[in-house]
Short mmCIF file of C-alpha atoms in Angstrom, two decimals:
data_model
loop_
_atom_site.label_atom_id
_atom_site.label_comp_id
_atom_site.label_asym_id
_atom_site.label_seq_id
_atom_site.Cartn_x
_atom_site.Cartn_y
_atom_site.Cartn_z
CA UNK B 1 27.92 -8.77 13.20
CA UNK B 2 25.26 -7.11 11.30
CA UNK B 3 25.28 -3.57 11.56
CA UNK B 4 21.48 -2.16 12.86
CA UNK B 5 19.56 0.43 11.09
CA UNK B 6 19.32 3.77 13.14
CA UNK B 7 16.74 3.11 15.85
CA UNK B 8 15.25 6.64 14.53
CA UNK B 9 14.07 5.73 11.74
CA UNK B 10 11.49 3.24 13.40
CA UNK B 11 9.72 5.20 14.50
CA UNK B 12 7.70 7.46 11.05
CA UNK B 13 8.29 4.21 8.95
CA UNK B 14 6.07 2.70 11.64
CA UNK B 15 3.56 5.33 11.51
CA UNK B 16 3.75 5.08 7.44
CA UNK B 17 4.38 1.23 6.87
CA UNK B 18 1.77 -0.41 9.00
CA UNK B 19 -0.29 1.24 6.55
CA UNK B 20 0.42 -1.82 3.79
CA UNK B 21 -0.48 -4.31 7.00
CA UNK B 22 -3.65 -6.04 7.35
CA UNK B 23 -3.29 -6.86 10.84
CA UNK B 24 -2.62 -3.53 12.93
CA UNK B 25 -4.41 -2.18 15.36
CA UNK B 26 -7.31 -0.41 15.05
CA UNK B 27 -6.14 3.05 15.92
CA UNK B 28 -6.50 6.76 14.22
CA UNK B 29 -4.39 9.68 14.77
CA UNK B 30 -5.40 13.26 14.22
CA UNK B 31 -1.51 14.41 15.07
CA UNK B 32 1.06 14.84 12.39
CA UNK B 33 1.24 16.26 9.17
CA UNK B 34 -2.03 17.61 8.55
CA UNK B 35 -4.11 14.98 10.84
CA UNK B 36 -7.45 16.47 11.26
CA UNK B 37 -7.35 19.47 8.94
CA UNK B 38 -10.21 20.73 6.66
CA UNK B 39 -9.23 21.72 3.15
CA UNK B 40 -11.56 23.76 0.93
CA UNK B 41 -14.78 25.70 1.83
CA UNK B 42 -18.54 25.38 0.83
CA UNK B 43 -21.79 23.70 2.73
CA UNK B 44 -20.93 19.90 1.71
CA UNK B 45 -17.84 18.28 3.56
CA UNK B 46 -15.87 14.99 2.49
CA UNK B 47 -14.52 12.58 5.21
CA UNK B 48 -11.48 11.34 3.98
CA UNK B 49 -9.23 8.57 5.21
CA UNK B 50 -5.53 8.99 5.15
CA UNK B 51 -2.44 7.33 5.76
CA UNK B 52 0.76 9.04 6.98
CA UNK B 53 2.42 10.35 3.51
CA UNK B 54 -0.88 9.47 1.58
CA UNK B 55 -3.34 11.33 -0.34
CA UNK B 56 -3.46 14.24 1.76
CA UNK B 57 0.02 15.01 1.33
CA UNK B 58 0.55 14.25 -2.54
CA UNK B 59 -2.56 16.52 -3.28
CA UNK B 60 -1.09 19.04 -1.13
CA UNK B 61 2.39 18.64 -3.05
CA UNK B 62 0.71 18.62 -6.80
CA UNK B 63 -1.46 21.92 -5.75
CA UNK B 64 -4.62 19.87 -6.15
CA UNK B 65 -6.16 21.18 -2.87
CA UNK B 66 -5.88 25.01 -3.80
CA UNK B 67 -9.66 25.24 -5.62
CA UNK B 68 -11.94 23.09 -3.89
CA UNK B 69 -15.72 24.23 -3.71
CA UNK B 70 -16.37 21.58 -0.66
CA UNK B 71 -14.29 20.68 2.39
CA UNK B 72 -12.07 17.94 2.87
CA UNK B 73 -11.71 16.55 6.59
CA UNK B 74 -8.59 14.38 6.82
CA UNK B 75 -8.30 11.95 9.47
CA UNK B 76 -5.20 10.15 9.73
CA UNK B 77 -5.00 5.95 10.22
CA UNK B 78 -1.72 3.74 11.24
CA UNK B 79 -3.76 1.25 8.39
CA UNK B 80 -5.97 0.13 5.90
CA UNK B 81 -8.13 -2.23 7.82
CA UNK B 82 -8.98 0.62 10.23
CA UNK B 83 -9.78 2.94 7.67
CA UNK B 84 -12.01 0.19 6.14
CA UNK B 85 -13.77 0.19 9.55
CA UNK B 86 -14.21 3.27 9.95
CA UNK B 87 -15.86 3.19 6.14
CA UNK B 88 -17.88 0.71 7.84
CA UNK B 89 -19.27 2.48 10.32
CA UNK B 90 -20.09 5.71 7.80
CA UNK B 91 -17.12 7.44 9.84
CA UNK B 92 -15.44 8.18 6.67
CA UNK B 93 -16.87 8.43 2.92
CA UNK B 94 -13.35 7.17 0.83
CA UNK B 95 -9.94 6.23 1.69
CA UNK B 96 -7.00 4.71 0.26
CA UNK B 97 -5.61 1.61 0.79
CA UNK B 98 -2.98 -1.59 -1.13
CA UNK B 99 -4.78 -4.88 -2.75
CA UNK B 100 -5.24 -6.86 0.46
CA UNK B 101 -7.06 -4.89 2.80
CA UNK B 102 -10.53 -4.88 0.72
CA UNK B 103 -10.35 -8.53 0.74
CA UNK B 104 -10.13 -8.77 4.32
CA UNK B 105 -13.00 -6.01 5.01
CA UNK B 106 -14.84 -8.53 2.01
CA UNK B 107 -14.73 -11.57 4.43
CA UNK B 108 -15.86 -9.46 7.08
CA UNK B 109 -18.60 -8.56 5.00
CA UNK B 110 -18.09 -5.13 5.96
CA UNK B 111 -20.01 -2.22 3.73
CA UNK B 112 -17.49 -1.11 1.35
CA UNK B 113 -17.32 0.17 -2.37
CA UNK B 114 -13.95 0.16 -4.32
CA UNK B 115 -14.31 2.97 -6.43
CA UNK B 116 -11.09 3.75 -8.12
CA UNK B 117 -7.45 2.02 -8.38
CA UNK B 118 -4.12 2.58 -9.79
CA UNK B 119 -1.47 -0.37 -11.32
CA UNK B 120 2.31 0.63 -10.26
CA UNK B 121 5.02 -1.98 -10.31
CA UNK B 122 5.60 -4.62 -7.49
CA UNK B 123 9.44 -4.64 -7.55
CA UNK B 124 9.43 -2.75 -3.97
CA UNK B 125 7.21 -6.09 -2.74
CA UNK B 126 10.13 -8.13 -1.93
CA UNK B 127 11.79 -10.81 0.16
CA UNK B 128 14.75 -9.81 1.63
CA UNK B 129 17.94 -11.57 3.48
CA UNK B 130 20.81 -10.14 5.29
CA UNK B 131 23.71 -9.06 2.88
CA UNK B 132 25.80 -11.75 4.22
CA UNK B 133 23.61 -15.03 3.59
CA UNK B 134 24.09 -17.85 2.03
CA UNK B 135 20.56 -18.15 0.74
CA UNK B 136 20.34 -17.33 -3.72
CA UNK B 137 17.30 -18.66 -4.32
CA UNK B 138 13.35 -19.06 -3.34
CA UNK B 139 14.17 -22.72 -2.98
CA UNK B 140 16.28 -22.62 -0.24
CA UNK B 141 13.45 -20.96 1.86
CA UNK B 142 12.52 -24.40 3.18
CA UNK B 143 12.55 -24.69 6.87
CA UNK B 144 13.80 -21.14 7.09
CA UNK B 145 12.10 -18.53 9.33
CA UNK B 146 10.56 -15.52 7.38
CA UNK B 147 9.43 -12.08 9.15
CA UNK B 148 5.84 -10.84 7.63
CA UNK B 149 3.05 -8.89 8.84
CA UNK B 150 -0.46 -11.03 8.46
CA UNK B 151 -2.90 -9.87 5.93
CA UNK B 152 -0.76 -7.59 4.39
CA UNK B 153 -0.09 -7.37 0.46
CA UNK B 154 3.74 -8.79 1.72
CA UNK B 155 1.42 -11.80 3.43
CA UNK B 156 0.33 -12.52 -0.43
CA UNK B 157 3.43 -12.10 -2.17
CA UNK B 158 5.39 -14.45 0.35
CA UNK B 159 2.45 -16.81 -0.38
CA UNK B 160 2.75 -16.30 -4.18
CA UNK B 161 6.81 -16.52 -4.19
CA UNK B 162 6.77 -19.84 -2.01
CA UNK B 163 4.28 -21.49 -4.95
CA UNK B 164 6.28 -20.83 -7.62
CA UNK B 165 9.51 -22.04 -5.84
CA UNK B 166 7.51 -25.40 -4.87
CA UNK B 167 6.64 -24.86 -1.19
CA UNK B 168 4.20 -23.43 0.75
CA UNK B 169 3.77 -21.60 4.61
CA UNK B 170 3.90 -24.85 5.89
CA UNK B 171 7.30 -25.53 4.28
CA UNK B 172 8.86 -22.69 6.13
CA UNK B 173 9.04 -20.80 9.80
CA UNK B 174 6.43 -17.73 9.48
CA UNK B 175 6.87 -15.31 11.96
CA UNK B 176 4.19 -13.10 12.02
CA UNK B 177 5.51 -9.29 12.93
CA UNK B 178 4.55 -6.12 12.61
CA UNK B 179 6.96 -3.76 10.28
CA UNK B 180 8.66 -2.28 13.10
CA UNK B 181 9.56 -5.20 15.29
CA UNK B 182 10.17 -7.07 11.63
CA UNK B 183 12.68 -4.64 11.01
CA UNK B 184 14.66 -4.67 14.28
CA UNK B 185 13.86 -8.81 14.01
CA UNK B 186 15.65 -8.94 10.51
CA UNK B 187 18.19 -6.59 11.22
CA UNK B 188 19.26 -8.22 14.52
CA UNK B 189 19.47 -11.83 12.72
CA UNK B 190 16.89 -12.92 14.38
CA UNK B 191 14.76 -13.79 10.97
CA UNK B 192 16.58 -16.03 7.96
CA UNK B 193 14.39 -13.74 5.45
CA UNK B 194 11.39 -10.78 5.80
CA UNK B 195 8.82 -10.50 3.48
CA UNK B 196 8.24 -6.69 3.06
CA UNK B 197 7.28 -3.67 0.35
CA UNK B 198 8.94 -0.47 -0.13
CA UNK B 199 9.74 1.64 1.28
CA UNK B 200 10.99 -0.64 3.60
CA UNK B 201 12.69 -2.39 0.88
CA UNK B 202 14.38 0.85 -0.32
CA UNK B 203 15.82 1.64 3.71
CA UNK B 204 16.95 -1.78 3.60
CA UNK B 205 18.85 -1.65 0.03
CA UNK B 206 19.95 2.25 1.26
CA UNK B 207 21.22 0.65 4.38
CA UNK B 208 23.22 -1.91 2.49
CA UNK B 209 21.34 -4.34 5.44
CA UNK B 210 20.24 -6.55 2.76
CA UNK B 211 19.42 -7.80 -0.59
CA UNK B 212 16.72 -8.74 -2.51
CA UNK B 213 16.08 -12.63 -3.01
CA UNK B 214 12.85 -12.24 -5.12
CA UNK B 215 10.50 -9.33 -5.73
CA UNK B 216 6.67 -9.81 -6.57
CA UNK B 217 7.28 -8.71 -10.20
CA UNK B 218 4.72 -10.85 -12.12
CA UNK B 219 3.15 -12.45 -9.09
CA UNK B 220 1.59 -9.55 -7.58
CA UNK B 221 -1.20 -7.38 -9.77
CA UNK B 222 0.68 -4.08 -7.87
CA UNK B 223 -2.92 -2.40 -7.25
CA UNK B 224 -3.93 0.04 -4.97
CA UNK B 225 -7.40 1.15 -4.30
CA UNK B 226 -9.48 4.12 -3.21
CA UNK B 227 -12.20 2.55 -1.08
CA UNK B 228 -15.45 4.42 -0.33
CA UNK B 229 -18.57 4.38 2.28
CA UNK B 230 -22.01 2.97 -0.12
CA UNK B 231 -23.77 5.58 2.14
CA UNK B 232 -21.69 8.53 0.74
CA UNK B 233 -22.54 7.09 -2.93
CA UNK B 234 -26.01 7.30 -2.47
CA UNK B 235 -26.12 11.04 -1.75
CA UNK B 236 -25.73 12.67 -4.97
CA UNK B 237 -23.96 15.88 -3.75
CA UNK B 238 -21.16 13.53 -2.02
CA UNK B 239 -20.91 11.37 -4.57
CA UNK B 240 -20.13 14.32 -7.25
CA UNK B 241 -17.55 15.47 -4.75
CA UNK B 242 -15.99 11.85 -4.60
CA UNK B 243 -16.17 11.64 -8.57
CA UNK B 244 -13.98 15.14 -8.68
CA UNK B 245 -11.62 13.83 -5.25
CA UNK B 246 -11.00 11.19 -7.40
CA UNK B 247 -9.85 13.06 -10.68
CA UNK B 248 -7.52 15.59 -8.72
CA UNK B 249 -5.66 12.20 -6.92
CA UNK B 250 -5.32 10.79 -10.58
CA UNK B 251 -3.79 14.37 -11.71
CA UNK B 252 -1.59 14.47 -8.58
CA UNK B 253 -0.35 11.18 -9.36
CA UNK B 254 1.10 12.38 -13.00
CA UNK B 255 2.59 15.08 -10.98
CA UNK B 256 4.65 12.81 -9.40
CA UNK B 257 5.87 11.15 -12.70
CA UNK B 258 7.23 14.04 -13.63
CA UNK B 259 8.49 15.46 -10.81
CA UNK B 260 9.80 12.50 -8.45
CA UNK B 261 12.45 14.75 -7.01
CA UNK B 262 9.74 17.17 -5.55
CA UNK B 263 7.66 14.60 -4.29
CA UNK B 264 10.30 12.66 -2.68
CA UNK B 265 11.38 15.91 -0.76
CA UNK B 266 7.53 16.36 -0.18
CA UNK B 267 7.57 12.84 1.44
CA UNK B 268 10.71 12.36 3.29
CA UNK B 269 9.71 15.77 5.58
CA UNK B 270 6.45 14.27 5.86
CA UNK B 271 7.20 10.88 7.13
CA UNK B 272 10.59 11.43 8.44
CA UNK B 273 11.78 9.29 5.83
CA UNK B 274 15.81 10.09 4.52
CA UNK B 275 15.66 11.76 1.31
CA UNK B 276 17.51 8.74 -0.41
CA UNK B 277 14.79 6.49 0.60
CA UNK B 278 11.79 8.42 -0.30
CA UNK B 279 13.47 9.04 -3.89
CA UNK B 280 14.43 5.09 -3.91
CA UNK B 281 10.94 4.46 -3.36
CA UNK B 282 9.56 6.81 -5.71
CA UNK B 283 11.37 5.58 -8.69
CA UNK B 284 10.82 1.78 -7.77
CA UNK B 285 7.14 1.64 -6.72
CA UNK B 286 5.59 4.85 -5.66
CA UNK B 287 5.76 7.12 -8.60
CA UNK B 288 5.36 4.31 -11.12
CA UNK B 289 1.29 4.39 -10.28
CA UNK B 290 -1.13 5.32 -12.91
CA UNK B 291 -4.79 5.66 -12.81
CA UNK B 292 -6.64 2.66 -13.71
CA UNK B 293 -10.09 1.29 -14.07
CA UNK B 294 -11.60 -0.99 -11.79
CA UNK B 295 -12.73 -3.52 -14.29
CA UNK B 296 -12.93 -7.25 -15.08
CA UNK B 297 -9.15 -7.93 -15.30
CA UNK B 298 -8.38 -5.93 -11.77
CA UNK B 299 -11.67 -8.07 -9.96
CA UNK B 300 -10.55 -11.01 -11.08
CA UNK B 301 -7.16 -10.29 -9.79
CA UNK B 302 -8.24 -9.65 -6.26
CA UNK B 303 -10.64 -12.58 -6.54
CA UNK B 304 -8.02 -14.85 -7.06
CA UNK B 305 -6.71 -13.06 -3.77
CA UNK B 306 -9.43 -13.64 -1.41
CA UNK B 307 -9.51 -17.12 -2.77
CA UNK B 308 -6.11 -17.87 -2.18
CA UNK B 309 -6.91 -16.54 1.65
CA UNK B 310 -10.15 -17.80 2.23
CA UNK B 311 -8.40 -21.53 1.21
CA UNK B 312 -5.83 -21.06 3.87
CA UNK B 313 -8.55 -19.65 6.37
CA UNK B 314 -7.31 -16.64 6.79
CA UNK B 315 -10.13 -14.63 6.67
CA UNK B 316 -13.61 -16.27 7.49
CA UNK B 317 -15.49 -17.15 4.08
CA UNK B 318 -15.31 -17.15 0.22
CA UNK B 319 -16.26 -13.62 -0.90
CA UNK B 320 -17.38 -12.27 -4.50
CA UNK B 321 -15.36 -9.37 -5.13
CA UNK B 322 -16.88 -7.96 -7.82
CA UNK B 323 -19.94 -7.47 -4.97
CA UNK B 324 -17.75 -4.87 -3.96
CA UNK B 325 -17.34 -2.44 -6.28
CA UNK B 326 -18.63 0.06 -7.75
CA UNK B 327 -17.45 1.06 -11.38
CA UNK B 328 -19.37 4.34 -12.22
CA UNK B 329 -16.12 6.38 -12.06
CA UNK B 330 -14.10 4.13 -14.69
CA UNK B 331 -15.06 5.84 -18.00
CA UNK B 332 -11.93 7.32 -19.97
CA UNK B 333 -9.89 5.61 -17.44
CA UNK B 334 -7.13 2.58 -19.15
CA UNK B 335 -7.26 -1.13 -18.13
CA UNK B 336 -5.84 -2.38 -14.91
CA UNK B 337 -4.02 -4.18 -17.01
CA UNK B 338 -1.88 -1.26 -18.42
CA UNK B 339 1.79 -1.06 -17.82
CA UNK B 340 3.06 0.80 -14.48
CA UNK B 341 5.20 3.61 -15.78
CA UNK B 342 9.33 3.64 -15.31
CA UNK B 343 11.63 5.97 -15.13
CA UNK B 344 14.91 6.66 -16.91
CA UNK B 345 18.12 7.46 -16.02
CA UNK B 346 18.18 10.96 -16.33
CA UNK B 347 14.91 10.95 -14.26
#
């Protein structure tokens, strides 16, 4: 009998995790850590889209919200296809969200700008199977069910894994689940395998619930984006503010490098994460970000992306990417291409 993960800690990975999903439901939440606060003081105010133990918090961590000369209004989304709505509808002016989202707000042909992005590694994008099974390899996948939330970066990577092992979604039993129920699913044995990122992957491995069968090292690009509103661009005052938002998340992220202990404490309290997870997760995917450019290499990336989805008509049309960003805030910034960073042992 496989033994279940505490039902407690469903509950704040739900709130953080369906963040990664493409799928979940359209809802905000101005509760929590920091939902709905202002930041800052002056006459011009930036609407900025959060996820539960996103921006808000690591800025809040590095000290990067202590000097700003405009306000930041935070609201706080379950997801990234919300947030991208609510970019949509000029609700918000930039947000963050993972490599899949844009693609989907792309078919919808929604009003959107990618504006920024970081490269971290994709070893916490994994598939998982119980501890106990007999499955070794991607190979063996055939005819087996996987759990997997649809749209989500996870969606891809299951996609991506399956090619290179020879098979495809039609070769095995997708069950399409949201992280939550995915969770309980996988750790009841209900699911042979679940297709997940961290730090999901990290409770799992904490848990000793599972083990990793294949990660999306080398099949995923591992890039995140900060997404903003075309309107906000246009105005010259917001997009200044957006241009300096954007510089104080790139110096919070090197804050993070160098002090993944802190931030893991930061994040655990913040998402009700245990500490051992948080600091997994930091040292396997979320600290390993840095600051990239959204150039030819990164488009390209999530072109190939929206192909692979629009071919399996998953979202509704072929889409240009590169119609979708804007690069005005890449110069001094390094390739998408550059290496995610890594930490040591004595880290």
């Amino acid at each position: 009998m496989r033994r279940r993960l505490a039902p407690a800690l469903l509950l704040p990975l739900a709130l953080l995790l369906a963040a990664c999903s493409g799928t979940s439901a359209a809802d905000t939440s101005t509760g929590g850590s920091g939902g709905g606060r202002t930041d800052g003081k002056g006459a011009l105010t930036l609407n900025v889209g959060d996820q539960k133990g996103g921006s808000e918090a690591v800025l809040r961590a590095a000290g990067e919200l202590d000097d700003l000369d405009y306000k930041i209004r935070w609201s706080t989304f379950t997801s990234g296809p919300p947030l991208l709505e609510a970019l949509n509808a000029k609700a918000v002016d930039i947000g963050g969200v993972g490599n899949t989202p844009p693609v989907f707000a792309a078919g919808a042909n929604s009003k959107i700008a990618i504006v920024a992005a970081s490269h971290g590694t994709a070893k916490g994008d994994t598939i998982l199977v119980p501890t106990d099974s007999k499955l070794r390899k991607p190979e063996e996948l055939k005819g087996r069910s996987i759990a997997v939330t649809q749209g989500s970066s996870a969606h891809y990577q299951l996609i991506a894994s399956l090619k290179k092992a020879g098979l495809s979604l039609k070769d095995v039993q997708v069950k399409y689940l949201q992280p939550a129920d995915a969770l309980a699913a996988f750790t009841g044995g209900k699911v042979d395998a679940w297709a997940v990122w961290d730090p999901y992957t990290s409770q799992v491995l904490q848990g000793k619930q599972g083990r990793v069968l294949t990660d999306g090292d080398g099949l995923t690009n591992g890039l995140a984006f900060q997404v903003a509103a075309p309107s906000s661009l246009k105005d010259s005052k917001k997009a200044a503010a957006i241009g300096d938002y954007l510089k104080r998340l790139k110096r919070a992220q090197d804050w993070v490098f160098k002090h993944p202990e802190a931030w893991a404490k930061v994040w655990a309290k913040d998402t009700g994460l245990p500490y051992a997870v948080a600091l997994d997760s930091v040292k396997r995917t979320n600290g390993t970000r840095v600051t990239v450019a959204v150039d030819k290499p990164a488009i390209a990336s999530e072109q190939q992306i929206a192909d692979t989805f629009a071919t399996l008509k998953l979202i509704p049309r072929k889409v240009d990417f590169a119609s979708f960003v804007d690069t005005r805030f890449n110069g001094g910034l390094p390739a998408s291409t550059t290496a995610p960073r890594t930490f040591g042992k004595e880290s």
